[in-house]
Coordinates of C-alpha atoms in Angstrom, one line a residue:
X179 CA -22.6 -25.0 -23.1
X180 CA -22.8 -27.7 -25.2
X181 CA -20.3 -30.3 -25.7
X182 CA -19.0 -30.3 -28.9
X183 CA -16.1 -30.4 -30.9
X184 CA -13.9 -27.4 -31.3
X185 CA -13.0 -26.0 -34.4
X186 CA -9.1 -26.5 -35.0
X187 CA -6.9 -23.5 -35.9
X188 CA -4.0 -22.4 -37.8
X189 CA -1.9 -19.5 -36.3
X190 CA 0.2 -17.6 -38.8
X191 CA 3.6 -16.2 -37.2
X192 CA 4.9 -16.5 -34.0
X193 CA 5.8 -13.2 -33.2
X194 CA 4.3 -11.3 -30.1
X195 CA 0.9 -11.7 -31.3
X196 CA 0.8 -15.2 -32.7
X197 CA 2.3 -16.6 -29.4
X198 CA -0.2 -14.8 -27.0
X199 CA -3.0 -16.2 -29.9
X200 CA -2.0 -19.6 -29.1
X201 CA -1.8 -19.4 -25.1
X202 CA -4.7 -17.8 -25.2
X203 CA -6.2 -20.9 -27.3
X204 CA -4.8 -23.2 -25.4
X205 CA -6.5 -21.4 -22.3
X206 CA -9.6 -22.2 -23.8
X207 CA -8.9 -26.0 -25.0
X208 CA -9.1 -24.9 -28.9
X209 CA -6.7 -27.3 -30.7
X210 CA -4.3 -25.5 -33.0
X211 CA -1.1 -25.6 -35.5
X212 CA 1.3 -22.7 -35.2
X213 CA 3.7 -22.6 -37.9
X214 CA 6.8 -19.8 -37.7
X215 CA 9.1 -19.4 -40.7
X216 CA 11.9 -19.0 -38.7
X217 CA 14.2 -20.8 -36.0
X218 CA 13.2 -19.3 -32.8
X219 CA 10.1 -17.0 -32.1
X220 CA 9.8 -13.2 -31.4
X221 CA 9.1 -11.6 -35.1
X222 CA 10.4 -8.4 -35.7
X223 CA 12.2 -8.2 -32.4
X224 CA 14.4 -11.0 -33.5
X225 CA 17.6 -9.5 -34.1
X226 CA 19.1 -10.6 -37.2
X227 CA 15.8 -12.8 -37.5
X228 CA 17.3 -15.7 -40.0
X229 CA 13.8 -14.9 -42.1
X230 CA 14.9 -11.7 -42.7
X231 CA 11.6 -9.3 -41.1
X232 CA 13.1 -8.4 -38.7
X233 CA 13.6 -4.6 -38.2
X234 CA 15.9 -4.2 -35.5
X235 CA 19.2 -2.3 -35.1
X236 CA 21.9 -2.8 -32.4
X237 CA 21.0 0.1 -30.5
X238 CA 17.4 -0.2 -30.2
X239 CA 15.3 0.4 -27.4
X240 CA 11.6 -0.2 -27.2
X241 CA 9.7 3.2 -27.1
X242 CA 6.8 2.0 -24.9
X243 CA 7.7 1.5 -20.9
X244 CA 7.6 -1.6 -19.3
X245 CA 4.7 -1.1 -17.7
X246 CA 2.5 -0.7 -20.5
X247 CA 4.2 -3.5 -23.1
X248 CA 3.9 -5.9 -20.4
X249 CA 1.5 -9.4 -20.7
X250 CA -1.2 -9.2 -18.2
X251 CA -0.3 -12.6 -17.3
X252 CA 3.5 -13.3 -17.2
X253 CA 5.2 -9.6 -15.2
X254 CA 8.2 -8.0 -17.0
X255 CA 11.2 -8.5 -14.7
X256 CA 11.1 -6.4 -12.0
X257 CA 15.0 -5.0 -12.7
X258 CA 14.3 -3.7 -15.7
X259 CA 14.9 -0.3 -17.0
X260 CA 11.7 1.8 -17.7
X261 CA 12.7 1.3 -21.7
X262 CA 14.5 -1.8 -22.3
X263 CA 16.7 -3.3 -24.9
X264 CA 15.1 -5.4 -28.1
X265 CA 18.0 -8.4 -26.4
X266 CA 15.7 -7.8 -23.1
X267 CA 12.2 -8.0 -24.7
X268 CA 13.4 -10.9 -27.4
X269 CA 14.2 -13.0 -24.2
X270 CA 11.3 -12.0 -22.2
X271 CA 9.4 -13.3 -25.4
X272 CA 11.2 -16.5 -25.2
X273 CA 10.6 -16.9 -21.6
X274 CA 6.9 -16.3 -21.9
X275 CA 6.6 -19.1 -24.6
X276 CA 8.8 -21.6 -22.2
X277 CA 6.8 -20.2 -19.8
X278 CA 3.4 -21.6 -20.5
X279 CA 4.7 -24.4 -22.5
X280 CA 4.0 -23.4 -26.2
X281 CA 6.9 -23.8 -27.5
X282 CA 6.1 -27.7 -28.7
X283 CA 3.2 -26.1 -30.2
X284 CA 4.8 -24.2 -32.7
X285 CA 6.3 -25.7 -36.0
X286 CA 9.7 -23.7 -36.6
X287 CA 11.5 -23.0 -39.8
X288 CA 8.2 -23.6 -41.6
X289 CA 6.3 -21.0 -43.4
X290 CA 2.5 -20.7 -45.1
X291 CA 3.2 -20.1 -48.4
X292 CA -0.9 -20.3 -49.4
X293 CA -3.8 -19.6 -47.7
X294 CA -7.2 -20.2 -49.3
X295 CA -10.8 -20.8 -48.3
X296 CA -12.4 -23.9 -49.8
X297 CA -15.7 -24.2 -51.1
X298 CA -17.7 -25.3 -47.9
X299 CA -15.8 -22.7 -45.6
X300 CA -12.5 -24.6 -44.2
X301 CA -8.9 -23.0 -45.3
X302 CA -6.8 -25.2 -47.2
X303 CA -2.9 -24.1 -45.9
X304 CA 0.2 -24.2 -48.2
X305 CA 3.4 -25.0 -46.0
X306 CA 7.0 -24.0 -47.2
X307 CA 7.5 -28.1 -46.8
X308 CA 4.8 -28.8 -49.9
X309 CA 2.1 -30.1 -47.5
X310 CA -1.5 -28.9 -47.5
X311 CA -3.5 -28.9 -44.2
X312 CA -6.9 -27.9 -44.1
X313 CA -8.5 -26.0 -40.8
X314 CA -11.9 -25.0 -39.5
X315 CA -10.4 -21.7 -38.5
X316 CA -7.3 -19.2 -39.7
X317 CA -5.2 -16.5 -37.2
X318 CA -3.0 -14.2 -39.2
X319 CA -0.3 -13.3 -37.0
X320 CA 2.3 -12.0 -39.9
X321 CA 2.8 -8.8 -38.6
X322 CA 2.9 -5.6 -40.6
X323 CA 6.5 -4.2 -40.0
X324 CA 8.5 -6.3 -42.6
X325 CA 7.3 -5.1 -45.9
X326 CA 9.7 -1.8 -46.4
X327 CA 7.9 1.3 -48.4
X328 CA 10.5 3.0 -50.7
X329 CA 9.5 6.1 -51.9
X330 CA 10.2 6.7 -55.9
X331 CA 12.0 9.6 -57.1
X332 CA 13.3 11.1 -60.7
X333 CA 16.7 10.4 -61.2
X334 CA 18.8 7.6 -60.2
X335 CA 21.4 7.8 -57.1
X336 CA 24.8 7.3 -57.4
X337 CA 25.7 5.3 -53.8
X338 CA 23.6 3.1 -51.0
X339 CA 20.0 3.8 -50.2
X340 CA 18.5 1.6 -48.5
X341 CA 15.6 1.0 -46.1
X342 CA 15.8 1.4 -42.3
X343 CA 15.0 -2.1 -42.3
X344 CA 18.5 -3.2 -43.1
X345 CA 19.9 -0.7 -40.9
X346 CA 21.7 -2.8 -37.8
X347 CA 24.3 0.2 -36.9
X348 CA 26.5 2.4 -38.1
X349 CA 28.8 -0.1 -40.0
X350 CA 26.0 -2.0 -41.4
X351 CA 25.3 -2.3 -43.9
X352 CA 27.0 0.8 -44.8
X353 CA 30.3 2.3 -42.7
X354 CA 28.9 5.6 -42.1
X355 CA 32.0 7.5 -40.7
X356 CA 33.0 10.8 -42.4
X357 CA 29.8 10.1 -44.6
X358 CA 27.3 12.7 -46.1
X359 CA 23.9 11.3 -45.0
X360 CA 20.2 11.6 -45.9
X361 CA 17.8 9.9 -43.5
X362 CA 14.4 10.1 -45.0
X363 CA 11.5 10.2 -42.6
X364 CA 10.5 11.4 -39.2
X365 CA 8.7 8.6 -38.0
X366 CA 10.7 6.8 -34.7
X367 CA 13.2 4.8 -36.7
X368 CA 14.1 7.9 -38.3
X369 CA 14.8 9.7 -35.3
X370 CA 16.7 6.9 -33.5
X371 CA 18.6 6.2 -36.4
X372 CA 19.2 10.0 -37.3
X373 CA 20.5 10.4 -33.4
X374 CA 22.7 7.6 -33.7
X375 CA 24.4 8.8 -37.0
X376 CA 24.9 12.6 -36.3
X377 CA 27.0 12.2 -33.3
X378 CA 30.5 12.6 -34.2
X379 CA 33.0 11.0 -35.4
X380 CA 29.9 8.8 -37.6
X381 CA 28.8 11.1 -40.3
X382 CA 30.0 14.4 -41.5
X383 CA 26.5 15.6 -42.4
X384 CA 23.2 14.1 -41.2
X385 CA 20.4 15.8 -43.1
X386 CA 16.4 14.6 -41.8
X387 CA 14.4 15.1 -44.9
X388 CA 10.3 14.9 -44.8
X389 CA 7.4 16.0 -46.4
X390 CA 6.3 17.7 -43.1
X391 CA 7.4 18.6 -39.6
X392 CA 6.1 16.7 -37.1
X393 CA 5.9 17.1 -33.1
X394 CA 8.5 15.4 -31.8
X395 CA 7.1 13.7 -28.1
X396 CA 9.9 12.8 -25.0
X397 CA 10.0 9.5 -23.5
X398 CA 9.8 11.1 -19.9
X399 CA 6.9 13.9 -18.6
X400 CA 7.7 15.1 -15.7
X401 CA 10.3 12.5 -14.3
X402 CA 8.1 9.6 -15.4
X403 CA 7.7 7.4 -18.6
X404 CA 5.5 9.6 -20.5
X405 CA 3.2 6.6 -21.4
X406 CA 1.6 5.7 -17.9
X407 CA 0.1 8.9 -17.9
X408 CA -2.2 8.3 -20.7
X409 CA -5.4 9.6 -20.6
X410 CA -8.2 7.2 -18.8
X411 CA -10.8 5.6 -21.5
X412 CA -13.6 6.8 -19.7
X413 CA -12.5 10.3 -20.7
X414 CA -13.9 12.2 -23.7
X415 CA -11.4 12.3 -26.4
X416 CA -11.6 15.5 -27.0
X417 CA -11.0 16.7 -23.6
X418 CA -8.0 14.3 -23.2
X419 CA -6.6 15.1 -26.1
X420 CA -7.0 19.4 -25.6
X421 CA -5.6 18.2 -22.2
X422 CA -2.5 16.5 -23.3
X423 CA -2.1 19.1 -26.1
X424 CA -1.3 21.5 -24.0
X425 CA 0.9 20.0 -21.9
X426 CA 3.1 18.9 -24.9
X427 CA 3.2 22.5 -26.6
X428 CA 4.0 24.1 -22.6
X429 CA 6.7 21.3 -22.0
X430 CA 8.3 21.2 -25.3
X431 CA 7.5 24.4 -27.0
X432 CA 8.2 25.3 -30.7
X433 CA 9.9 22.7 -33.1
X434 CA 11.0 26.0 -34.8
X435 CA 12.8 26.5 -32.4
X436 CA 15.1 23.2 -32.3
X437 CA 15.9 24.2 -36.2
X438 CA 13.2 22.3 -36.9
X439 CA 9.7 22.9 -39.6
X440 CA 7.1 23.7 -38.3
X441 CA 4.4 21.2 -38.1
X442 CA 1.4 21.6 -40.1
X443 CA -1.0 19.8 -37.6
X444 CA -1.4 19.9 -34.0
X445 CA 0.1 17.3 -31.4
X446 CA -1.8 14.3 -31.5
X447 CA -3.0 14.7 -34.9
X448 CA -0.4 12.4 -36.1
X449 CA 0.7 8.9 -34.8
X450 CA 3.6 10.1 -32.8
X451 CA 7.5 10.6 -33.4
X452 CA 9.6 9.8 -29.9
X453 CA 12.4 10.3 -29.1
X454 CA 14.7 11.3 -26.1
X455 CA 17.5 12.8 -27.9
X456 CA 16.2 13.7 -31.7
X457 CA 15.6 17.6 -30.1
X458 CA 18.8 17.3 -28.7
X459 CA 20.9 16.8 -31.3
X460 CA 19.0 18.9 -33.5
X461 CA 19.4 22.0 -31.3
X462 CA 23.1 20.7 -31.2
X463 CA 23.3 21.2 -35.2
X464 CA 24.7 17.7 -35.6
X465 CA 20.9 16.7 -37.5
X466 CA 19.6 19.1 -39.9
X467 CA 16.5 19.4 -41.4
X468 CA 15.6 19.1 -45.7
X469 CA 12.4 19.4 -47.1
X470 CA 11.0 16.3 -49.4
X471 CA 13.6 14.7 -52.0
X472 CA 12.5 16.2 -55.3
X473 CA 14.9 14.2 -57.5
X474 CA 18.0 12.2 -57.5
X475 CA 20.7 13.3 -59.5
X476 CA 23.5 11.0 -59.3
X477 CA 26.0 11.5 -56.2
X478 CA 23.6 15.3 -55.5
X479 CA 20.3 14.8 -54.3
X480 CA 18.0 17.7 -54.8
X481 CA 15.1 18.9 -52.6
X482 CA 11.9 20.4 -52.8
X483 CA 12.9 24.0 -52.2
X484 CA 15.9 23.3 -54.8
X485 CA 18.5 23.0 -52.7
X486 CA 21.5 20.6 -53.3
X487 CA 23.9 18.5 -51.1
X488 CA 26.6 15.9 -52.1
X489 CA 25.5 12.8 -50.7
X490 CA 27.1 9.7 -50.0
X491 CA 23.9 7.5 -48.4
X492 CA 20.7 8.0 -48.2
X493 CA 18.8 5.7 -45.3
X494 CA 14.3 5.6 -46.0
X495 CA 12.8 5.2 -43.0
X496 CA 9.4 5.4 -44.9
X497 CA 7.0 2.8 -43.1
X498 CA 5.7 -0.3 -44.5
X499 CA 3.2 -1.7 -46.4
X500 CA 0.8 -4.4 -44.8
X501 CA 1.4 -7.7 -47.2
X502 CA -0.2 -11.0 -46.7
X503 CA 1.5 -12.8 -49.4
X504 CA -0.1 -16.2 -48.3
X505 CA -3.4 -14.7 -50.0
X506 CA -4.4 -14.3 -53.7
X507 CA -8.3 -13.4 -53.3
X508 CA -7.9 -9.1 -53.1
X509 CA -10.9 -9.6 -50.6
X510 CA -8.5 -10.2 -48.3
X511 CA -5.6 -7.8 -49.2
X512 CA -5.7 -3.9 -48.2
X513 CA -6.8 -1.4 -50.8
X514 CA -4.8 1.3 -52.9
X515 CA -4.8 3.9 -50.2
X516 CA -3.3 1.0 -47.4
X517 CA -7.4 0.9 -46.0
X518 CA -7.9 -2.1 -44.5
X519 CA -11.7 -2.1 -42.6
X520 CA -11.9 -4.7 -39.5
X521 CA -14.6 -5.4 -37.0
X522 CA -12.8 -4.7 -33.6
X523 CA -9.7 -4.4 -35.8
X524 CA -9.7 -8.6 -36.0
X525 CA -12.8 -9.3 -38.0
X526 CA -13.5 -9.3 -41.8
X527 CA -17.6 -9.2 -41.8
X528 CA -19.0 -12.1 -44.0
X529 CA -16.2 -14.6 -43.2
X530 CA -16.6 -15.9 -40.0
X531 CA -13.4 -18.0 -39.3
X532 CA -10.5 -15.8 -40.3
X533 CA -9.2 -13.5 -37.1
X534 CA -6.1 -10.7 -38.6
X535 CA -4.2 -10.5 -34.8
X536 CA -2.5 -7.2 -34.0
X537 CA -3.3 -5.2 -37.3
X538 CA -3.1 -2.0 -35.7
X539 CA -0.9 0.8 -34.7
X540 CA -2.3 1.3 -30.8
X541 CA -0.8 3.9 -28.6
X542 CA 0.8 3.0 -26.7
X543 CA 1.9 -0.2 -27.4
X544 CA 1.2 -3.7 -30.0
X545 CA 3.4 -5.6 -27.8
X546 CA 0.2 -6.8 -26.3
X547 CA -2.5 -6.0 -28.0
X548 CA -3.1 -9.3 -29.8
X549 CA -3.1 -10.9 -26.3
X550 CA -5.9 -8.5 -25.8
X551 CA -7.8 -9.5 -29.0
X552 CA -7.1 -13.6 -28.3
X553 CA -10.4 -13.3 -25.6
X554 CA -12.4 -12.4 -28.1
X555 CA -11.3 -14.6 -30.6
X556 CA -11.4 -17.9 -27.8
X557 CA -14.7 -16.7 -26.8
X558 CA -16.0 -17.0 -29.9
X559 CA -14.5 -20.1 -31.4
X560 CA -15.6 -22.6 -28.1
X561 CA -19.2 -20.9 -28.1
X562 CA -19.0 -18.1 -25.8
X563 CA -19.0 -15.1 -27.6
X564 CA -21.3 -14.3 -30.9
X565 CA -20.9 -11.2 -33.3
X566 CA -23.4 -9.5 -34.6
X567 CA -24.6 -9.7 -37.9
X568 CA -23.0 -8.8 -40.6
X569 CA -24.8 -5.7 -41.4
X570 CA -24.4 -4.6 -37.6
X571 CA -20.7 -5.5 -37.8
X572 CA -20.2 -3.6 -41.0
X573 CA -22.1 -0.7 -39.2
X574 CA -19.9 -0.6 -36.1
X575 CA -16.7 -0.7 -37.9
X576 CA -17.4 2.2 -39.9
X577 CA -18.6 3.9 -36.2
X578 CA -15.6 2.9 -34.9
X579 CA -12.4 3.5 -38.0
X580 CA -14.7 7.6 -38.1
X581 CA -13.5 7.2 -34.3
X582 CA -10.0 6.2 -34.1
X583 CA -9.2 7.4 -37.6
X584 CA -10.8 11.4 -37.2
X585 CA -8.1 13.0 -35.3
X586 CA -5.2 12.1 -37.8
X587 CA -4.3 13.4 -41.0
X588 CA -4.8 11.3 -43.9
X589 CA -2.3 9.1 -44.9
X590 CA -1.3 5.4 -45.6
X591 CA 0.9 5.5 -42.1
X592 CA -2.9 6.5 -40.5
X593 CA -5.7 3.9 -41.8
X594 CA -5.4 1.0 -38.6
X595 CA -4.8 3.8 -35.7
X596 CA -6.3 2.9 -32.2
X597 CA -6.2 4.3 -29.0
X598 CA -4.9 0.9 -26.8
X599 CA -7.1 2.2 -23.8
X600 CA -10.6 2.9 -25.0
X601 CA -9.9 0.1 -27.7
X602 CA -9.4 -2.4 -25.2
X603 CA -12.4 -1.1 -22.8
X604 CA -14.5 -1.6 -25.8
X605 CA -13.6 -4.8 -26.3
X606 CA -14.7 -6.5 -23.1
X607 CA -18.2 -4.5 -23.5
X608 CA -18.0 -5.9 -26.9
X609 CA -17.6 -9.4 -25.4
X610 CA -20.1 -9.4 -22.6
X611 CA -22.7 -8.4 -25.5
X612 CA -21.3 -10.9 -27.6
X613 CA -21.6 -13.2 -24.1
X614 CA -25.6 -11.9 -24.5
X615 CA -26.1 -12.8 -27.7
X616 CA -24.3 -16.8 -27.1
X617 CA -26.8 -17.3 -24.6
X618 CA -29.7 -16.5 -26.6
X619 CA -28.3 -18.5 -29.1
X620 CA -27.6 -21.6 -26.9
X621 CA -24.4 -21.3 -26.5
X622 CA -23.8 -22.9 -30.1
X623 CA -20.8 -23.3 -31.9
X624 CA -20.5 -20.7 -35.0
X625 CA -17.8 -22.4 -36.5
X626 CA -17.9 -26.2 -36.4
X627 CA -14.9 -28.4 -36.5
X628 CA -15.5 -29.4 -39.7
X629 CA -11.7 -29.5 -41.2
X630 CA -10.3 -32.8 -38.9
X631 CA -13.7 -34.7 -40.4
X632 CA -12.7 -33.6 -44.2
X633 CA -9.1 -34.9 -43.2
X634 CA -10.5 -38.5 -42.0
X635 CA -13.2 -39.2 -45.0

């Protein structure tokens, strides 16, 4: 290959996917600035995260296994329970970054406040400190859990609602004991949160109110983390998935059955709600289900089949947008309906030194899918890898969103679904073409380190 300068990078964020971004660069000698906004790393499973993003409660416990959230690199500790606590994954976060000495790489209580492309190519970055720096190359490692979507009713509500994002436990924000509550939302927050709150003495009523039923998966299968028996990627998806369908309808039978609505779509048609004791307490009585909240009418809040309760707090676990507020040019931003087209989920065709880390909802995990997406993107930026062109890329990425995207149900919660395992076999056939097309090419550079010579003239 030859020798020349590498481009320098900026790394958004220093959650989960900005720190495996920058070992990853390191790896591969790229030089690189990560800046974090807050006082320590680990993002959203910071609790209490100073910045405020992070969505963690008290009681949480991730809802992937160990053995599929851990780095390939750096093994989760072997005493572990299958699902740990956030406090176990924060730490092992912080151990990674001590770990492979990045933590002297990252800039802490400093955020990006602008990001913009100049006009020759380079991005000239905004810090929270008044700076500028400018950089041959941009990672966006944000995140997309920190932005809470409210829903908007008629009528106004006479008491706390808030987002699931606030929620730490069932004194906080809100003392929930003897309370009437509405949790909106079956998505897993919901469910946890809902589990949490029903059991008595918390609150009097717990009401689940949704748009839809949804199939509600276990944690376990037959004695084992339900997760390592994912289907192979060398599998056809639609025989995995008529597999697997079956084996969640003769395991769990009807929703109807735990008091629940019946779901409108089959299992797997939807990205999935799990939970180890949601079914539980809903066959125990203490959660019960409402249709969508049709208005708000002061301390009542009516639903869509016209029933009324008296309700003291209402808790929306309703998803979140994906935000970059760093950018201004809508180029760069997600459309109306939350669409956000990527080549291999990292790659905006036409601008060839801006990588979005971890935008996606895989199953089973996100944990480390941006440590995944970092070969690519270190390939690529030190002359090993080459993407297609444009009109090829563009091509593929509507091949491959008609692939990941077909077996849902449309909705904003659906537009960056992947399936971890085929997505991450892809990749590395992805990168040995990519490793083809460098060596026709000469091993060049595609993005020259252009942004340190701009900073010296």
């Amino acid at each position: 290959m030859a020798s020349k300068a590498l481009p320098k990078a900026c790394i958004i964020g220093a959650g989960c996917s900005g720190f495996t971004t920058a070992k990853r660069l390191k790896d591969f000698g790229v030089p690189y600035d990560c800046f974090e906004m807050s006082d320590e790393v680990g993002g959203n499973w910071y609790y209490k995260n100073p910045n405020g993003m992070s969505a963690c409660y008290e009681s949480l416990h991730i809802d992937t296994s160990k053995w599929r959230l851990a780095f390939e690199d750096y093994p989760v500790p072997a005493d572990w329970p299958d699902f740990p606590h956030h406090a176990q994954l924060f730490q092992y976060f912080k151990d990674y970054v001590d770990h492979f000495g990045l933590r002297e790489t990252i800039t802490f209580n400093t955020a990006v406040t602008k990001a913009q492309r100049t006009a020759d190519g380079l991005w000239d970055v905004t810090l929270s400190t008044g700076e500028t720096r400018t950089y041959d190359v941009l990672f966006v490692c944000n995140g997309h859990h920190w932005s809470p979507r409210i829903p908007e009713y008629t009528g106004e509500f006479d008491g706390p609602a808030f987002h699931s994002h606030a929620y730490c436990d069932p004194f906080d924000p809100v003392d929930m004991r003897g309370k009437n509550v509405v949790v909106v939302g079956m998505g897993n927050s919901a469910m946890d949160i809902a589990s949490e709150l029903s059991q008595r003495p918390i609150a009097k009523n717990l009401w689940v109110s949704a748009r839809r039923g949804v199939w509600v998966l276990p944690k376990y299968m037959n004695g084992k983390p339900a997760d390592k028996s994912s289907m192979p990627a060398w599998m056809p998806r639609s025989i995995g998935q008529a597999l697997a369908r079956n084996v969640i309808k003769k395991t769990l039978g009807r929703m109807e059955d735990y008091g629940l609505p019946k779901p409108d779509h089959e299992p797997l048609e939807a990205h999935p709600s799990v939970s180890g004791e949601f079914l539980t307490r809903a066959g125990c009585g203490d959660v019960k289900f409402k249709p969508a909240i049709k208005a708000l009418e002061g301390k009542n809040v009516r639903f869509a089949d016209d029933s009324v309760e008296q309700v003291d707090a209402i808790v929306f676990a309703t998803g979140y947008d994906m935000k970059f507020p760093f950018f201004e040019d809508s180029e760069l931003l997600p459309d109306a309906e939350h669409r956000f087209p990527l080549f291999k989920r990292m790659m905006k065709p036409g601008i060839d030194n801006l990588f979005f880390m971890a935008l996606a909802q895989p199953l089973p995990t996100l944990v480390n899918f941006a440590e995944q997406q970092a070969k690519l993107a270190a390939a690529y930026l030190t002359g090993r890898y080459r993407p297609p062109a444009k009109a090829e890329m563009e091509a593929i990425t509507a091949k491959d969103e008609a692939f990941y995207l077909g077996p849902y149900y449309k909705a904003a919660r659906h537009t960056i679904q992947v399936d971890f395992n085929h997505y991450v076999a892809d990749l590395h056939k992805e990168i040995a073409r990519g490793e083809a097309r460098a060596r026709a090419a000469g091993y060049a550079l595609p993005v020259a380190a252009r942004a340190r010579d701009k900073a010296t003239a």
